[in-house]
């Protein structure tokens, strides 16, 4: 089962059974109704953008930028324009778009076609993470169904609106989740991010105006239009409209995706995910994907799952990916693994990121392995400040923020490592936390 | 260099992009070449580059930038295990160590019989299903506890 629980769901309604992703099932659930209404009633493009604006829908990829506003940045005059969907989901902790493609690819297709109509684009691409190959194939199959039914391609539903849509696969590069790196990648290059401005709405794919949104954002568009912007807005809370998919991983009894209204208290989400594994004590939580600063248990337990509450607590909601860590977690080891990831995935374009991520990893690695020096924590702090804001894209910041978060809240644990040369949490306790051998031992 | 079938697959990829933008198909074309040949020898990269009318060096840049391309031969089955933090919390590192012990090899090594290559992977976007591993870049295996790993290794003869 892909989605294990929900509160007042919108996006995941009807995600039951193996055929839920098929066109026939989607249409039975009311799919393509929004697109049909737009075409049949010849609703002006500006009105579609206006409705998305009014709904308060914010980008679900991480930045939370208002979707309707982003669409309105596209030039009004005719010309070559593109719609791009970002399904390059590789931010550790995030696995929601995978389930959207698994269970409801047509909602993404419908959202993209509507976006094409709204901004006057005639072509679109969905960039899909190479590691989820089976779902890349499924998306292509769904596209075939949509083309045959007249929802994609030339003269959609008999109108003069044409929109070609295709899938493009990644092949293993985290940085392509950054929108301009992704555009470079579609153009057949290394996925090295571009300087901004100009933003994609001015200079995007093949140098043409481009709207790029996350999978979950496009998937929400048909629902926003069907239920009406006011109802969608009210499904969440002010400034945090609608519901969201929260992928919950780590030390919980039932890792998986949960759809809840924005503003849902964290303890409620944790309870949906079955609570902390084995009834152990919550230690910390990374609330928005690996780049978001970690929050200790007592802070996250007081948060509600929305942009404002988590931001106020000193972290960010990002992609909504919730990584739960219980008392068996060594925070130094956790940060070591994350720092290795950013070092490994830095594209190498900017010196502060390329060299800085290497330094971050090397230092956390030596602390974890008993060779830490007393000055290392200050050195880490300095390094993060020299990376942040000094790179072309946000990967540098994404590598620095976890280091700052771990040091802010778990400095004592790092000091213990440096002084005693070993973990505060015994290795066998850490191992027990993963439950890997519990089935056989 | 490549079979007619592979070339036809590449042609289908080229057709996805606007006229003159055939270079956009380079990632797919390299993946198709690797699927046929098992890895990407320099001649295959050059063939793809020439077929798409792009400089061979530009195709080589792509092949080296994305980590699912193999620029050296790998075993019949390449197993990529995610050990990133969310997976690690749910046994990803333990699963990788278990595989290393069972196969008698470390990361980026191949068993003497040429059957298995083991790689450490980065986030595959499947953290809720940890431990996760990928077989030959195509098949994702989820919740790989020891008995599941045993079964998989037996199946991959």
Coordinates of C-alpha atoms in Angstrom, one line a residue:
Chain A
X1 CA 0.0 0.0 0.0
X2 CA 1.3 3.3 -1.0
X3 CA -0.6 5.7 1.2
X4 CA -1.1 4.3 4.7
X5 CA -3.3 7.0 6.2
X6 CA -4.9 10.3 5.8
X7 CA -7.0 13.1 7.4
X8 CA -9.5 14.8 5.1
X9 CA -7.6 13.7 2.0
X10 CA -7.9 15.4 -1.4
X11 CA -5.0 14.1 -3.6
X12 CA -5.1 10.5 -2.5
X13 CA -8.8 9.7 -2.6
X14 CA -9.4 6.5 -4.5
X15 CA -5.8 5.3 -4.5
X16 CA -6.9 1.8 -3.9
X17 CA -6.2 -1.3 -6.0
X18 CA -3.7 -2.0 -8.7
X19 CA -5.6 -0.2 -11.5
X20 CA -6.0 3.2 -9.7
X21 CA -3.4 4.7 -12.0
X22 CA -5.3 3.8 -15.2
X23 CA -7.1 6.4 -17.2
X24 CA -10.5 4.6 -16.7
X25 CA -10.2 4.7 -12.9
X26 CA -9.0 8.3 -12.9
X27 CA -12.0 9.4 -15.1
X28 CA -14.4 7.4 -12.8
X29 CA -13.0 9.4 -9.9
X30 CA -13.8 12.6 -11.7
X31 CA -10.4 12.9 -13.5
X32 CA -10.0 15.2 -16.5
X33 CA -13.2 17.0 -15.5
X34 CA -11.3 20.2 -14.8
X35 CA -9.6 20.1 -18.2
X36 CA -13.0 19.4 -20.0
X37 CA -14.7 22.3 -18.2
X38 CA -11.9 24.7 -19.2
X39 CA -12.0 23.6 -22.9
X40 CA -15.8 23.3 -23.2
X41 CA -16.6 26.6 -21.4
X42 CA -13.6 28.3 -23.1
X43 CA -12.5 29.7 -19.8
X44 CA -9.9 32.4 -20.4
X45 CA -6.3 31.5 -19.5
X46 CA -6.0 34.4 -17.1
X47 CA -9.0 33.1 -15.1
X48 CA -7.4 29.7 -14.7
X49 CA -4.3 31.4 -13.3
X50 CA -6.4 33.6 -11.1
X51 CA -8.2 30.5 -9.6
X52 CA -4.9 28.9 -8.8
X53 CA -3.7 32.1 -7.3
X54 CA -6.8 32.4 -5.1
X55 CA -6.5 28.8 -3.9
X56 CA -3.2 29.7 -2.2
X57 CA -1.5 26.6 -3.6
X58 CA 2.2 26.7 -2.9
X59 CA 5.0 24.7 -4.6
X60 CA 5.3 21.3 -3.0
X61 CA 8.9 20.7 -4.1
X62 CA 10.5 22.5 -1.2
X63 CA 10.5 26.3 -1.8
X64 CA 6.7 26.8 -1.2
X65 CA 6.5 29.5 -3.8
X66 CA 2.9 30.5 -4.7
X67 CA 2.0 28.5 -7.8
X68 CA -0.5 30.9 -9.4
X69 CA 2.0 33.7 -9.0
X70 CA 4.7 31.7 -10.7
X71 CA 2.4 31.0 -13.6
X72 CA 1.6 34.7 -13.9
X73 CA 5.3 35.5 -14.5
X74 CA 5.1 33.8 -17.9
X75 CA 5.0 36.3 -20.8
X76 CA 1.5 36.8 -22.2
X77 CA 2.6 37.1 -25.9
X78 CA 2.5 34.0 -28.0
X79 CA 5.7 32.1 -28.8
X80 CA 7.5 29.0 -27.8
X81 CA 7.0 28.2 -24.1
X82 CA 7.4 25.1 -22.0
X83 CA 5.9 23.3 -19.0
X84 CA 8.2 21.2 -17.0
X85 CA 7.4 18.9 -14.1
X86 CA 10.1 18.1 -11.5
X87 CA 9.8 14.4 -10.5
X88 CA 13.6 14.2 -9.8
X89 CA 12.8 13.3 -6.3
X90 CA 16.1 12.6 -4.5
X91 CA 16.2 14.7 -1.4
X92 CA 16.8 12.1 1.3
X93 CA 13.5 11.4 3.1
X94 CA 11.3 12.4 0.2
X95 CA 9.3 9.7 -1.6
X96 CA 5.9 11.3 -2.2
X97 CA 6.1 12.0 -5.9
X98 CA 7.0 8.3 -6.5
X99 CA 3.6 7.3 -5.0
X100 CA 1.8 10.0 -7.0
X101 CA 3.2 8.5 -10.2
X102 CA 2.5 5.0 -8.9
X103 CA -1.2 5.7 -8.0
X104 CA -2.3 8.8 -9.9
X105 CA -0.1 9.7 -12.9
X106 CA -3.1 11.1 -14.8
X107 CA -3.6 13.9 -12.2
X108 CA 0.0 15.1 -13.0
X109 CA -0.8 14.9 -16.7
X110 CA -4.0 16.8 -16.3
X111 CA -2.3 19.4 -14.1
X112 CA 0.5 19.9 -16.7
X113 CA -2.0 20.2 -19.6
X114 CA -4.0 22.8 -17.7
X115 CA -0.8 24.7 -16.9
X116 CA 0.1 24.6 -20.6
X117 CA -3.3 26.1 -21.4
X118 CA -2.9 28.7 -18.7
X119 CA 0.5 30.0 -19.8
X120 CA 0.2 29.3 -23.5
X121 CA 2.7 26.5 -23.8
X122 CA 2.5 23.8 -26.4
X123 CA 5.0 21.4 -25.0
X124 CA 5.9 19.8 -21.7
X125 CA 8.3 17.4 -20.1
X126 CA 8.1 15.4 -16.9
X127 CA 11.7 14.8 -15.6
X128 CA 11.5 11.6 -13.6
X129 CA 14.2 10.3 -11.2
X130 CA 16.1 7.6 -13.0
X131 CA 16.0 5.3 -10.0
X132 CA 12.2 4.8 -10.2
X133 CA 12.5 3.3 -13.6
X134 CA 9.3 1.2 -13.4
X135 CA 7.3 4.4 -12.7
X136 CA 9.0 6.2 -15.6
X137 CA 7.6 3.4 -17.8
X138 CA 4.2 3.7 -16.1
X139 CA 4.1 7.4 -16.7
X140 CA 4.8 6.8 -20.4
X141 CA 2.0 4.3 -20.5
X142 CA -0.4 6.8 -18.8
X143 CA 0.7 9.3 -21.5
X144 CA -0.2 6.9 -24.2
X145 CA -3.7 6.5 -22.6
X146 CA -4.1 10.2 -22.4
X147 CA -3.0 10.8 -26.0
X148 CA -5.5 8.2 -27.3
X149 CA -8.3 9.7 -25.3
X150 CA -7.6 13.2 -26.7
X151 CA -6.4 14.8 -23.4
X152 CA -2.8 15.3 -24.7
X153 CA -1.6 16.1 -28.2
X154 CA -3.1 17.9 -31.1
X155 CA -6.5 19.6 -30.8
X156 CA -7.2 18.6 -27.3
X157 CA -10.9 17.6 -26.9
X158 CA -11.6 18.9 -30.4
X159 CA -10.4 22.5 -29.5
X160 CA -7.6 24.3 -31.2
X161 CA -5.4 23.9 -28.1
X162 CA -2.4 21.6 -28.7
X163 CA -0.1 20.3 -26.0
X164 CA 2.6 17.6 -26.5
X165 CA 3.8 16.0 -23.3
X166 CA 6.7 13.6 -22.8
X167 CA 8.7 12.0 -20.1
X168 CA 12.5 12.5 -19.7
X169 CA 14.4 10.3 -17.2
X170 CA 17.3 11.3 -15.0
X171 CA 20.2 8.9 -14.4
X172 CA 21.5 9.6 -10.9
X173 CA 22.2 13.2 -10.0
X174 CA 20.7 14.9 -7.0
X175 CA 21.5 18.4 -8.3
X176 CA 19.1 17.9 -11.2
X177 CA 16.3 18.4 -8.7
X178 CA 17.4 22.0 -8.7
X179 CA 15.2 23.5 -11.4
X180 CA 17.8 25.1 -13.6
X181 CA 20.1 22.0 -13.3
X182 CA 17.1 20.0 -14.4
X183 CA 16.6 22.2 -17.5
X184 CA 20.3 21.8 -18.4
X185 CA 19.8 18.1 -18.1
X186 CA 16.8 18.0 -20.4
X187 CA 18.9 19.9 -22.9
X188 CA 21.4 17.0 -22.9
X189 CA 24.1 18.5 -20.7
X190 CA 25.6 18.0 -17.3
X191 CA 23.0 19.1 -14.8
X192 CA 24.9 22.1 -13.5
X193 CA 22.6 24.8 -12.3
X194 CA 22.4 28.2 -14.0
X195 CA 22.7 31.7 -12.5
X196 CA 19.4 33.3 -11.5
X197 CA 18.1 35.7 -12.6
X198 CA 17.0 35.3 -15.3
X199 CA 14.4 32.9 -13.9
X200 CA 12.9 30.1 -16.0
X201 CA 9.8 32.1 -16.7
X202 CA 12.0 34.4 -18.8
X203 CA 14.8 32.1 -20.0
X204 CA 14.1 28.4 -19.4
X205 CA 14.2 25.3 -21.5
X206 CA 16.0 25.8 -24.8
X207 CA 16.2 29.5 -23.7
X208 CA 12.4 29.9 -23.9
X209 CA 9.9 30.9 -21.1
X210 CA 9.3 27.9 -18.9
X211 CA 7.1 27.1 -15.9
X212 CA 8.5 24.4 -13.7
X213 CA 6.6 22.9 -10.8
X214 CA 6.9 19.9 -8.6
X215 CA 4.9 16.7 -9.2
X216 CA 2.6 17.2 -6.2
X217 CA 1.9 20.7 -7.2
X218 CA 0.7 19.7 -10.7
X219 CA -1.2 16.9 -9.2
X220 CA -3.1 19.3 -6.9
X221 CA -4.2 21.6 -9.8
X222 CA -7.2 19.6 -11.1
X223 CA -8.5 19.2 -7.5
X224 CA -8.1 22.9 -6.8
X225 CA -10.1 23.8 -9.9
X226 CA -12.8 21.1 -9.2
X227 CA -13.4 21.9 -5.6
X228 CA -12.9 25.7 -6.1
X229 CA -10.1 27.8 -4.8
X230 CA -11.9 28.8 -1.6
X231 CA -12.6 25.2 -0.5
X232 CA -9.0 24.3 -1.2
X233 CA -7.7 27.2 0.8
X234 CA -10.0 26.3 3.7
X235 CA -8.8 22.7 3.7
X236 CA -5.6 24.0 5.2
X237 CA -5.0 27.1 7.2
X238 CA -4.3 30.7 6.2
X239 CA -1.0 31.0 4.3
X240 CA -0.9 27.2 4.3
X241 CA -3.6 26.2 1.9
X242 CA -4.8 22.6 1.3
X243 CA -3.5 19.3 2.2
X244 CA 0.0 17.8 1.6
X245 CA 1.6 14.4 1.3
X246 CA 4.0 13.8 4.1
X247 CA 6.5 11.0 3.5
X248 CA 7.5 9.7 6.9
X249 CA 10.6 7.6 7.2
X250 CA 13.1 6.5 9.8
X251 CA 12.2 5.2 13.3
X252 CA 8.5 4.9 13.0
X253 CA 6.4 1.8 13.1
X254 CA 4.7 2.4 9.7
X255 CA 6.9 4.4 7.4
X256 CA 5.0 5.7 4.4
X257 CA 3.0 8.5 2.9
X258 CA 0.3 10.3 4.8
X259 CA -1.9 13.1 3.4
X260 CA -3.1 15.6 6.0
X261 CA -4.2 19.2 6.0
X262 CA -1.4 21.7 6.4
X263 CA -1.5 22.8 10.1
X264 CA -1.9 19.3 11.4
X265 CA 0.0 18.9 14.7
X266 CA 3.2 16.9 14.4
X267 CA 2.1 14.4 17.1
X268 CA -1.0 13.5 15.1
X269 CA 1.2 12.8 12.0
X270 CA 3.5 10.7 14.1
X271 CA 0.6 8.8 15.5
X272 CA -0.7 8.1 12.0
X273 CA 2.7 6.6 11.2
X274 CA 2.3 4.2 14.0
X275 CA 4.4 6.2 16.6
X276 CA 8.0 5.8 17.3
X277 CA 9.4 2.4 16.5
X278 CA 9.2 -0.2 19.3
X279 CA 7.6 2.4 21.6
X280 CA 11.0 4.1 22.1
X281 CA 11.5 7.7 22.9
X282 CA 11.6 10.3 20.1
X283 CA 15.0 12.1 20.0
X284 CA 14.8 14.4 17.0
X285 CA 13.1 14.9 13.6
X286 CA 14.2 16.4 10.3
X287 CA 10.9 17.9 9.2
X288 CA 11.4 18.8 5.6
X289 CA 13.9 16.6 3.8
X290 CA 17.6 16.2 4.6
X291 CA 18.4 19.9 3.9
X292 CA 16.1 21.1 6.6
X293 CA 17.7 21.8 10.0
X294 CA 17.0 19.0 12.5
X295 CA 14.7 19.8 15.5
X296 CA 14.9 18.1 18.9
X297 CA 11.9 16.1 20.1
X298 CA 10.6 18.8 22.5
X299 CA 10.5 21.4 19.7
X300 CA 9.0 19.3 16.9
X301 CA 6.3 17.9 19.2
X302 CA 5.0 21.5 19.6
X303 CA 4.9 22.2 15.9
X304 CA 2.1 22.0 13.4
X305 CA 3.0 20.7 9.9
X306 CA 3.0 23.9 7.9
X307 CA 5.4 26.5 6.5
X308 CA 4.9 29.0 9.3
X309 CA 5.1 26.7 12.4
X310 CA 8.2 24.8 11.2
X311 CA 9.8 28.0 10.0
X312 CA 9.3 29.6 13.4
X313 CA 10.9 26.6 15.1
X314 CA 14.1 27.2 13.1
X315 CA 13.7 24.7 10.3
X316 CA 11.6 24.5 7.1
X317 CA 8.8 22.4 5.8
X318 CA 10.7 21.9 2.5
X319 CA 9.3 18.9 0.7
X320 CA 7.4 17.7 3.7
X321 CA 9.7 14.8 4.2
X322 CA 9.7 13.8 7.8
X323 CA 12.8 11.8 9.0
X324 CA 12.1 10.5 12.5
X325 CA 15.0 9.6 14.8
X326 CA 14.6 7.8 18.2
X327 CA 16.9 7.5 21.1
X328 CA 19.0 4.8 19.4
X329 CA 20.4 7.4 16.9
X330 CA 23.9 8.7 17.1
X331 CA 23.6 12.3 15.8
X332 CA 27.2 12.5 14.7
X333 CA 26.8 9.4 12.6
X334 CA 23.6 10.8 11.2
X335 CA 25.2 14.0 10.2
X336 CA 28.3 12.2 8.8
X337 CA 26.1 10.3 6.4
X338 CA 24.2 13.4 5.3
X339 CA 27.4 15.3 4.8
X340 CA 28.8 12.5 2.7
X341 CA 25.7 12.8 0.5
X342 CA 26.2 16.5 -0.2
X343 CA 29.9 16.0 -0.9
X344 CA 29.1 13.2 -3.3
X345 CA 26.4 15.1 -5.1
X346 CA 27.9 18.5 -5.3
X347 CA 28.2 19.2 -9.1
X348 CA 31.6 20.8 -8.7
X349 CA 30.7 24.0 -10.4
X350 CA 31.2 26.4 -7.4
X351 CA 34.3 26.2 -5.3
X352 CA 32.7 26.9 -1.9
X353 CA 30.3 24.0 -2.4
X354 CA 32.7 21.6 -4.1
X355 CA 35.5 22.1 -1.6
X356 CA 33.3 23.0 1.3
X357 CA 31.2 19.9 1.2
X358 CA 34.4 17.8 1.2
X359 CA 35.6 19.7 4.3
X360 CA 32.3 19.3 6.1
X361 CA 32.3 15.5 5.4
X362 CA 36.0 15.1 6.3
X363 CA 35.6 16.9 9.7
X364 CA 32.4 15.2 10.7
X365 CA 33.9 11.9 9.6
X366 CA 37.0 12.3 11.8
X367 CA 34.8 13.3 14.8
X368 CA 32.7 10.2 14.3
X369 CA 35.8 8.0 14.0
X370 CA 37.4 9.3 17.2
X371 CA 39.9 11.7 15.7
X372 CA 38.0 14.9 16.3
X373 CA 39.8 18.0 17.5
X374 CA 38.6 20.6 20.0
X375 CA 38.5 23.3 17.4
X376 CA 36.5 21.3 14.9
X377 CA 33.1 22.5 15.9
X378 CA 34.0 26.1 15.4
X379 CA 35.7 25.2 12.1
X380 CA 32.5 23.5 11.0
X381 CA 30.5 26.6 11.9
X382 CA 32.9 28.8 9.9
X383 CA 32.8 26.6 6.9
X384 CA 29.0 26.6 6.8
X385 CA 29.0 30.4 6.8
X386 CA 31.5 30.5 4.0
X387 CA 29.4 28.1 1.8
X388 CA 26.0 29.7 2.4
X389 CA 25.0 32.3 -0.1
X390 CA 28.2 31.9 -2.1
X391 CA 27.1 29.4 -4.7
X392 CA 25.1 29.4 -7.9
X393 CA 22.3 27.1 -6.5
X394 CA 20.9 26.1 -3.2
X395 CA 22.9 22.8 -2.9
X396 CA 25.6 24.7 -0.9
X397 CA 23.0 26.0 1.6
X398 CA 21.4 22.6 1.6
X399 CA 24.7 21.0 2.7
X400 CA 25.4 23.7 5.3
X401 CA 22.0 23.9 7.0
X402 CA 22.0 20.3 8.4
X403 CA 25.4 20.9 9.9
X404 CA 24.2 24.1 11.6
X405 CA 21.1 22.4 12.9
X406 CA 22.9 19.4 14.3
X407 CA 25.4 21.6 16.0
X408 CA 22.8 24.0 17.4
X409 CA 20.8 21.3 19.1
X410 CA 23.2 18.4 19.7
X411 CA 26.5 20.1 20.4
X412 CA 27.0 18.1 23.5
X413 CA 26.9 14.9 21.6
X414 CA 29.6 16.2 19.2
X415 CA 31.7 17.3 22.2
X416 CA 31.4 13.9 23.8
X417 CA 32.7 12.3 20.6
X418 CA 35.7 14.7 20.5
X419 CA 36.5 14.2 24.1
X420 CA 36.0 10.5 24.5
X421 CA 36.5 9.4 21.0
X422 CA 33.4 7.3 20.9
X423 CA 29.6 7.5 20.6
X424 CA 27.3 8.6 23.3
X425 CA 24.9 5.9 22.0
X426 CA 26.6 2.5 22.0
X427 CA 27.0 0.8 18.6
X428 CA 24.8 -2.2 19.6
X429 CA 22.0 0.2 20.6
X430 CA 22.3 2.0 17.3
X431 CA 22.2 -1.4 15.5
X432 CA 19.1 -2.5 17.4
X433 CA 17.3 0.7 16.3
X434 CA 17.5 -0.3 12.6
X435 CA 15.6 -3.6 13.3
X436 CA 17.5 -5.2 10.3
X437 CA 18.4 -8.4 12.1
X438 CA 15.4 -8.6 14.4
X439 CA 13.7 -11.0 12.0
X440 CA 16.5 -13.5 12.1
X441 CA 18.3 -13.0 15.4
Chain B
X1 CA 27.8 -0.5 -32.8
X2 CA 24.3 -0.9 -31.5
X3 CA 21.5 -3.3 -32.7
X4 CA 18.7 -2.0 -34.9
X5 CA 16.4 -2.4 -32.0
X6 CA 18.5 -0.1 -29.8
X7 CA 18.8 2.5 -32.5
X8 CA 15.0 2.4 -33.0
X9 CA 14.6 3.0 -29.3
X10 CA 16.9 6.0 -29.6
X11 CA 14.9 7.3 -32.5
X12 CA 11.8 7.2 -30.3
X13 CA 13.6 9.3 -27.7
X14 CA 14.7 11.8 -30.3
X15 CA 11.1 12.3 -31.4
X16 CA 10.2 13.6 -28.0
X17 CA 12.1 16.8 -28.5
X18 CA 11.7 19.8 -30.9
X19 CA 13.4 19.5 -34.3
X20 CA 17.1 20.3 -33.9
X21 CA 17.2 19.4 -30.2
X22 CA 18.1 15.8 -30.6
X23 CA 20.9 16.3 -28.1
X24 CA 18.2 16.1 -25.4
X25 CA 18.0 12.4 -26.1
X26 CA 21.6 11.8 -25.0
X27 CA 20.8 10.6 -21.5
X28 CA 18.2 8.1 -22.8
X29 CA 20.5 7.0 -25.7
X30 CA 23.4 6.3 -23.3
X31 CA 21.1 4.4 -21.0
X32 CA 19.8 2.4 -24.0
X33 CA 23.4 1.7 -25.1
X34 CA 24.4 0.6 -21.6
X35 CA 21.3 -1.7 -21.4
X36 CA 22.5 -3.5 -24.6
X37 CA 26.2 -3.6 -23.8
X38 CA 26.2 -4.0 -20.1
X39 CA 28.4 -0.9 -19.7
X40 CA 29.5 2.1 -21.6
X41 CA 32.7 1.7 -23.6
X42 CA 34.2 4.8 -25.1
X43 CA 33.1 3.7 -28.6
X44 CA 29.5 3.5 -27.5
X45 CA 29.6 7.0 -26.1
X46 CA 31.2 8.2 -29.4
X47 CA 28.6 6.4 -31.4
X48 CA 25.8 8.0 -29.5
X49 CA 27.4 11.4 -29.8
X50 CA 27.8 11.1 -33.6
X51 CA 24.3 9.8 -33.9
X52 CA 23.0 12.9 -32.1
X53 CA 25.4 15.3 -33.9
X54 CA 27.0 16.4 -30.7
X55 CA 30.7 16.5 -29.8
X56 CA 31.9 13.2 -28.3
X57 CA 33.3 15.1 -25.3
X58 CA 29.9 16.5 -24.5
X59 CA 28.4 13.0 -24.5
X60 CA 31.3 11.9 -22.3
X61 CA 30.6 14.7 -19.9
X62 CA 27.1 13.4 -19.5
X63 CA 28.2 9.8 -19.1
X64 CA 30.6 10.8 -16.3
X65 CA 28.2 13.3 -14.6
X66 CA 25.3 10.9 -13.8
X67 CA 26.2 8.0 -11.5
X68 CA 23.9 5.3 -13.0
X69 CA 26.2 5.1 -16.1
X70 CA 28.9 2.5 -15.8
X71 CA 32.2 3.5 -17.5
X72 CA 33.8 0.1 -16.7
X73 CA 32.4 -3.4 -17.0
X74 CA 30.2 -4.6 -14.1
X75 CA 28.9 -8.0 -13.1
X76 CA 25.8 -9.6 -14.6
X77 CA 23.9 -8.1 -11.8
X78 CA 24.7 -4.7 -10.4
X79 CA 23.2 -4.2 -6.9
X80 CA 23.0 -0.7 -5.7
X81 CA 22.1 -0.3 -2.0
X82 CA 21.0 3.0 -0.6
X83 CA 22.7 3.7 2.7
X84 CA 21.6 7.3 3.1
X85 CA 20.3 8.5 6.5
X86 CA 16.6 7.6 6.2
X87 CA 17.5 4.1 4.9
X88 CA 20.3 3.8 7.4
X89 CA 17.8 4.3 10.2
X90 CA 15.8 1.4 8.8
X91 CA 18.7 -1.0 8.1
X92 CA 20.2 0.3 4.8
X93 CA 23.7 0.1 6.1
X94 CA 23.1 -3.3 7.7
X95 CA 21.7 -4.6 4.5
X96 CA 24.8 -3.4 2.6
X97 CA 27.1 -5.0 5.2
X98 CA 25.1 -8.2 5.0
X99 CA 25.5 -8.2 1.2
X100 CA 29.2 -7.6 1.5
X101 CA 29.5 -10.6 3.8
X102 CA 27.4 -12.9 1.7
X103 CA 29.1 -12.0 -1.6
X104 CA 32.6 -11.6 -0.1
X105 CA 33.2 -8.3 -1.8
X106 CA 33.2 -4.6 -0.9
X107 CA 31.6 -1.6 -2.6
X108 CA 32.6 -1.2 -6.3
X109 CA 33.8 -4.8 -6.5
X110 CA 32.6 -7.7 -8.6
X111 CA 32.5 -11.3 -7.4
X112 CA 35.1 -13.6 -9.1
X113 CA 32.5 -15.4 -11.1
X114 CA 31.3 -12.1 -12.6
X115 CA 27.8 -12.4 -11.3
X116 CA 27.5 -9.5 -8.8
X117 CA 28.8 -6.0 -8.5
X118 CA 28.0 -4.1 -5.4
X119 CA 27.5 -0.4 -5.2
X120 CA 26.6 2.1 -2.5
X121 CA 23.8 4.3 -3.8
X122 CA 22.5 7.7 -2.9
X123 CA 18.8 8.6 -2.3
X124 CA 16.5 6.7 -4.6
X125 CA 13.4 8.4 -3.4
X126 CA 12.0 5.3 -1.7
X127 CA 13.0 5.9 1.9
X128 CA 9.8 4.6 3.4
X129 CA 10.5 1.1 1.9
X130 CA 14.0 0.8 3.4
X131 CA 16.2 -1.2 3.0
X132 CA 16.1 -0.5 -0.7
X133 CA 18.3 -1.8 -3.5
X134 CA 18.3 -1.5 -7.2
X135 CA 19.1 -4.4 -9.6
X136 CA 20.8 -3.2 -12.9
X137 CA 19.3 0.3 -12.6
X138 CA 15.9 -1.1 -13.4
X139 CA 14.3 -3.1 -10.8
X140 CA 13.7 -1.6 -7.3
X141 CA 13.6 -4.1 -4.5
X142 CA 12.0 -2.9 -1.3
X143 CA 12.0 -3.8 2.4
X144 CA 15.1 -6.0 1.9
X145 CA 15.4 -7.8 5.2
X146 CA 18.0 -10.7 5.4
X147 CA 15.6 -13.4 4.1
X148 CA 14.5 -11.2 1.2
X149 CA 18.1 -10.6 0.3
X150 CA 18.8 -14.4 0.4
X151 CA 15.8 -15.0 -1.9
X152 CA 16.9 -12.3 -4.3
X153 CA 20.5 -13.7 -4.6
X154 CA 19.2 -17.2 -5.2
X155 CA 16.9 -15.9 -7.9
X156 CA 19.6 -13.9 -9.7
X157 CA 21.6 -16.9 -11.0

